[in-house]
Coordinates of C-alpha atoms in Angstrom, one line a residue:
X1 CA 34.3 -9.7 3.5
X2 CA 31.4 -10.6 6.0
X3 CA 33.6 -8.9 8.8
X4 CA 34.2 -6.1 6.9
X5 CA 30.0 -6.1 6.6
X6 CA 29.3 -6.4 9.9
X7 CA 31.7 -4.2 11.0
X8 CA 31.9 -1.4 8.2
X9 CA 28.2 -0.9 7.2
X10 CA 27.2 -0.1 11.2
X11 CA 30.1 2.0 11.2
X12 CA 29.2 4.1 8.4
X13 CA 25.7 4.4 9.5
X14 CA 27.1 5.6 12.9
X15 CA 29.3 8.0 10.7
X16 CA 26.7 9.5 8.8
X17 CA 23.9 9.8 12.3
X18 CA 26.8 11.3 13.6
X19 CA 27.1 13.8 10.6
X20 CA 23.8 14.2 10.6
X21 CA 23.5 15.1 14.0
X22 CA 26.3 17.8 13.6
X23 CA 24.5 19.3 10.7
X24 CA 21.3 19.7 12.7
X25 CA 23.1 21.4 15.3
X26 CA 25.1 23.7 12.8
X27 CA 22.1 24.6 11.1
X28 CA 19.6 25.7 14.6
X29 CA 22.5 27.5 15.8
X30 CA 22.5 29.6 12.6
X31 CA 18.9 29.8 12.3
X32 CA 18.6 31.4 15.4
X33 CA 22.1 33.3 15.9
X34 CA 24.0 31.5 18.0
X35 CA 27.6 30.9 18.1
X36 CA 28.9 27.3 17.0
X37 CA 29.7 25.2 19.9
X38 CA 31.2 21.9 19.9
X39 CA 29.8 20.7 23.3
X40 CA 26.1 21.2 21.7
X41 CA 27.2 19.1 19.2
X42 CA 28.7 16.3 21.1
X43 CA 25.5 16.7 22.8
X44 CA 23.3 16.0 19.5
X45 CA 25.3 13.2 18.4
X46 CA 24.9 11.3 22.4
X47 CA 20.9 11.8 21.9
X48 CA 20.3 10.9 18.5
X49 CA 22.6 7.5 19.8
X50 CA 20.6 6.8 22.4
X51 CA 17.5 7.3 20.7
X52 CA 18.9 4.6 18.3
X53 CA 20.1 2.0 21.0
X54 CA 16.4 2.9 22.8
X55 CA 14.8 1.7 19.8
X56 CA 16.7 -1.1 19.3
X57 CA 17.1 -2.5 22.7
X58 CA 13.4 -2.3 23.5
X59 CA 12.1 -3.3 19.7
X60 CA 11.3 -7.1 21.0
X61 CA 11.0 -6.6 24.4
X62 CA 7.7 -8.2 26.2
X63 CA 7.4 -5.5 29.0
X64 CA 4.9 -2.9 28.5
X65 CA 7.2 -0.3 30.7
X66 CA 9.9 -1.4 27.9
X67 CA 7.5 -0.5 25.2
X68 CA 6.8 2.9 26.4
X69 CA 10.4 3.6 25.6
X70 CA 10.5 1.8 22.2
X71 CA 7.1 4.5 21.2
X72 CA 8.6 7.5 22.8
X73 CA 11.9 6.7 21.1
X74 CA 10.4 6.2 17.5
X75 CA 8.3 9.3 17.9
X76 CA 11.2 11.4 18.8
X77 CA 13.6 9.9 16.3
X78 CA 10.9 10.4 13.2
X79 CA 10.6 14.3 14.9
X80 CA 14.5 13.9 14.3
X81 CA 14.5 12.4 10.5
X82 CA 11.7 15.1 9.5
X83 CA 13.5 18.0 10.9
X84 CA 17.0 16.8 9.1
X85 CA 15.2 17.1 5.7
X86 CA 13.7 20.2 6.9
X87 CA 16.7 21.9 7.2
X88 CA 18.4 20.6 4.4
X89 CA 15.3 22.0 2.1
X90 CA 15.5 25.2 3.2
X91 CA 19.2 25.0 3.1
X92 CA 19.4 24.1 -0.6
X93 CA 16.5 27.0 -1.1
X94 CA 19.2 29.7 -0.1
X95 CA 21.8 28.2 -2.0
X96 CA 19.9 27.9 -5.2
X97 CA 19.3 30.8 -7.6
X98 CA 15.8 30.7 -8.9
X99 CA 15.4 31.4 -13.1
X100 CA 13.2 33.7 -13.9
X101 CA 8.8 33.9 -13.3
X102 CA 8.2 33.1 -17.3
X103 CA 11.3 29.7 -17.0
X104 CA 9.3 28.7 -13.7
X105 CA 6.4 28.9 -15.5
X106 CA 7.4 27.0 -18.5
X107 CA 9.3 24.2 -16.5
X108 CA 5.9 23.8 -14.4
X109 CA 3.6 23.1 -17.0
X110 CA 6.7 20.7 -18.9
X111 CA 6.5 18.5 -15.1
X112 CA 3.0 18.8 -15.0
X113 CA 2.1 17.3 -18.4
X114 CA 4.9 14.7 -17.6
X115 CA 3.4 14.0 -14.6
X116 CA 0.1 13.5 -16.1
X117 CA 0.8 11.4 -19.0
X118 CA 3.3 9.1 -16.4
X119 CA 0.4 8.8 -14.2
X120 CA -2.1 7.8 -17.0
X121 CA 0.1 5.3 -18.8
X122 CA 0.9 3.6 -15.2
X123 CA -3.1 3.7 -14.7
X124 CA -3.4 1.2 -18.5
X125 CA -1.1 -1.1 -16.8
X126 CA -1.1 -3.4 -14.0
X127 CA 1.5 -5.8 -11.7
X128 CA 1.3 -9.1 -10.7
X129 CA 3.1 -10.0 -7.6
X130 CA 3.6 -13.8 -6.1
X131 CA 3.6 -14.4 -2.2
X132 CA 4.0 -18.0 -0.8
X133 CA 1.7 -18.1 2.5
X134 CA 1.8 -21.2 4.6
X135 CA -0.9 -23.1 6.0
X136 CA -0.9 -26.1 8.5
X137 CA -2.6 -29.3 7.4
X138 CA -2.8 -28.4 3.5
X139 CA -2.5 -31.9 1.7
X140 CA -1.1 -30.2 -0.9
X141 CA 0.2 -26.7 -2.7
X142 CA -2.7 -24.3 -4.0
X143 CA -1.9 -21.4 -6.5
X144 CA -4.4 -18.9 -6.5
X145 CA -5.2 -15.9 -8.0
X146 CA -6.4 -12.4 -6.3
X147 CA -7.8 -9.7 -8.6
X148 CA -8.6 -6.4 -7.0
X149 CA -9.1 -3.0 -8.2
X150 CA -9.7 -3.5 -11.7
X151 CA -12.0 -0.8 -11.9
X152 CA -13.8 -1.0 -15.0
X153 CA -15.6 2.6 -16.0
X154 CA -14.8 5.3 -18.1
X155 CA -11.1 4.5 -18.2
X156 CA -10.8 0.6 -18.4
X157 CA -13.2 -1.5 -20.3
X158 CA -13.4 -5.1 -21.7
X159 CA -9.5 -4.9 -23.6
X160 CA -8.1 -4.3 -20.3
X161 CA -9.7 -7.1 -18.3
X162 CA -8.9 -9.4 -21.2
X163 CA -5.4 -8.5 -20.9
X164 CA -5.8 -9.2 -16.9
X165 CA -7.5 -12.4 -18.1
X166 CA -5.1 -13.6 -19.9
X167 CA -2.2 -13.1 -17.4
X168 CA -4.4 -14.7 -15.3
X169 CA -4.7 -17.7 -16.9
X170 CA -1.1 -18.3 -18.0
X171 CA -0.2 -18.7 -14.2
X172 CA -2.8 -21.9 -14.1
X173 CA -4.6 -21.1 -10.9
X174 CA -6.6 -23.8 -9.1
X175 CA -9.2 -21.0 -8.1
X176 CA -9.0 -17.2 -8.3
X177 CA -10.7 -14.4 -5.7
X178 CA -11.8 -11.3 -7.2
X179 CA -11.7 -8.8 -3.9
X180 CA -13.6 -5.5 -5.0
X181 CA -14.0 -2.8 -7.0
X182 CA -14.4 -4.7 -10.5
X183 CA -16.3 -2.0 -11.6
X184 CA -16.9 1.7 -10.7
X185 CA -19.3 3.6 -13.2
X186 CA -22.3 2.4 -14.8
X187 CA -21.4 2.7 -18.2
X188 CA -19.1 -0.4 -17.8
X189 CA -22.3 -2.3 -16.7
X190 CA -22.8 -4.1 -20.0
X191 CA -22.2 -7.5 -21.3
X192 CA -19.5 -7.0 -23.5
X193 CA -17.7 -5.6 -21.0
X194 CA -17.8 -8.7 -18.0
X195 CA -17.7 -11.2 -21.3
X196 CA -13.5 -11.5 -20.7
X197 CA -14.7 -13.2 -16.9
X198 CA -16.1 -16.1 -19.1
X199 CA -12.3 -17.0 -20.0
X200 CA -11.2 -17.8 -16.9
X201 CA -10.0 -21.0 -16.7
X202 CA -10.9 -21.8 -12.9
X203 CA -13.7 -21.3 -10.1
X204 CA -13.9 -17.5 -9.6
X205 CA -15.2 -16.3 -6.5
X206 CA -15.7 -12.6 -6.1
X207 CA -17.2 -10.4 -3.0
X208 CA -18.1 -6.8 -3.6
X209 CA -16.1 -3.5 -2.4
X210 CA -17.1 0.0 -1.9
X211 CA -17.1 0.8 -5.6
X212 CA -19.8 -1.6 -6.9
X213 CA -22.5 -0.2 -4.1
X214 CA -22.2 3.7 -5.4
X215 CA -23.7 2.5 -9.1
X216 CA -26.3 0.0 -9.9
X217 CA -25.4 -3.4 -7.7
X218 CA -28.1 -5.6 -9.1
X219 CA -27.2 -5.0 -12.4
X220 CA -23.4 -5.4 -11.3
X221 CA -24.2 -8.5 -9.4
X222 CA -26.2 -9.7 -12.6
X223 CA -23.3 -9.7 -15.2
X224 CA -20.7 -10.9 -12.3
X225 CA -22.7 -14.0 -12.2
X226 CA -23.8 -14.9 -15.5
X227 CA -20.2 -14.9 -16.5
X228 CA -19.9 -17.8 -14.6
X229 CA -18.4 -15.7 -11.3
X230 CA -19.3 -17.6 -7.9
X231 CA -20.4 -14.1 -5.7
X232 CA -20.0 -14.4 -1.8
X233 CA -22.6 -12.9 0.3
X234 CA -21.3 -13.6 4.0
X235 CA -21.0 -16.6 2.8
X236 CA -17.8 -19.3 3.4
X237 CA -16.9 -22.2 0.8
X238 CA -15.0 -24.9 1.4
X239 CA -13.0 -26.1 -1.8
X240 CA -9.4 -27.3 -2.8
X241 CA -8.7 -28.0 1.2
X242 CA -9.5 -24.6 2.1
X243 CA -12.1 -22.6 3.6
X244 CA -13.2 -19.3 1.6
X245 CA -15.0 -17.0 3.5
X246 CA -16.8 -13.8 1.8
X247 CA -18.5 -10.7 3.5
X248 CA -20.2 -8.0 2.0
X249 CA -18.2 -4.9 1.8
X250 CA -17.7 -3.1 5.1
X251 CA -18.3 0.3 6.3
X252 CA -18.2 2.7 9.7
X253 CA -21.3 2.6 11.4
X254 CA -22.8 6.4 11.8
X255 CA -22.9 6.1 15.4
X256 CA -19.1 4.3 15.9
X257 CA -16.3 3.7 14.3
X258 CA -16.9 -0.5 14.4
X259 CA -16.5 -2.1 11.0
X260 CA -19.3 -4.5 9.9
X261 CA -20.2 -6.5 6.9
X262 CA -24.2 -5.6 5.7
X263 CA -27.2 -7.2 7.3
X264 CA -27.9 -10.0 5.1
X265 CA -27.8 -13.3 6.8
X266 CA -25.0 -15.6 6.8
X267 CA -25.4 -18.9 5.2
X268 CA -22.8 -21.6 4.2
X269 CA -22.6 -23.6 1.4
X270 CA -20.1 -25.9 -0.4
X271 CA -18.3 -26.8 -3.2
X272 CA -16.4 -30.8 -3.8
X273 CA -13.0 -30.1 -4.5

């Protein structure tokens, strides 16, 4: 089985480059009137293989000269992928009869409300995804937490951050970061709405993202804390074995295109673990 793996799948890949490359070629050649030609496409099949074998031979190399081939290779061979699907598009658009204007019609307001109502039941909902990241001279495992994007506002409110709350806790966290855009419209920017944050059943520590400086900050910053959040102003905090460090939400400068956190001093502080 393993030899018929490492034998059959890079065979069939080969096949269907090869395939691929043929169709390319059959499909120019028609586009522009030319008569089919079998040494053209031997011809597409050799470069789309040794735009493969460039990639691959050069992916890990440490010469720069090397590397020049791997970007020019990559380039060319997404060029290559994106014309495929071209063709085939406008390949299926000639085969295909279209119904009539008032079925089109119909059919795209039927996806469009589809769309819509998938996009807004996926927006009520969230994931929760675990990754295990090493770090040297831990004395022992952390679980934490990250919460970002919640955006609280006219479409999520205080049922839907106790839901994220509650999630949240059942996975026993020794601390939890909350990375940014908590909130996005000022009519979130009550108490009942931050009072699910109070439930959290670890240290919280939060830093601010682009969201919370286009509506009232003070206010934001005001509920954030009194719910027992710890808020990082270019601050670090050293707790659990670990240093935390928090800067202010970052922007493009007018005059450059240099990232930097605001102008408020940075100050240190910590916390016993």
């Amino acid at each position: 089985m393993q030899y018929i793996l490492v034998i059959g799948v890079p065979l069939l890949f080969f096949i269907g480059i090869a395939a691929s490359a043929i169709y390319v070629d059959a499909r120019l050649r028609t586009s522009f009137d030319l008569n089919a030609n079998k040494k053209t496409a031997m011809l597409a099949i050799a470069v789309v293989t040794m735009l493969l074998i460039m990639i691959i031979l050069t992916a890990t190399s440490a010469s720069k000269n090397m590397g020049y081939f791997y970007v020019v290779g990559g380039y060319l061979f997404t060029f290559y992928i994106f014309l495929l699907l071209v063709l085939v598009f406008f390949h299926l658009l000639k085969l295909v009869k279209f119904p009539s204007n008032q079925i089109t019609g119909i059919l795209s307001i039927v996806f469009a409300i589809i769309i819509t109502v998938i996009g807004a039941i996926n927006a009520r909902s969230f994931s929760i995804t675990s990754t295990e990241i090493k770090l040297k001279n831990l004395s022992s495992d952390l679980n934490v937490v990250q919460l970002s994007d919640i955006h609280l506002g006219h479409h999520r409110g205080a049922d839907y951050l106790s839901k994220i709350v509650q999630e949240t806790n059942q996975l026993k966290p020794d601390f939890i970061l909350i990375t940014g855009d908590l909130v996005d419209a000022d009519v979130a920017l009550s108490e009942d709405e931050f009072r699910p944050l109070n439930k959290l059943q670890a240290q919280v520590y939060y830093v601010g993202g682009n969201h919370e400086n286009e509506i009232d900050t003070d206010k934001t910053l005001q509920l954030i804390r009194q719910n027992g959040v710890n808020i990082l102003h270019n601050q670090s905090v050293e707790t659990h074995g670990v240093q935390l460090i928090g800067l202010n939400y970052m922007k493009a400068d007018d005059k450059t295109i240099d990232l930097h956190p605001s102008k408020a001093k940075h100050s240190v502080c910590h916390e016993s673990a």
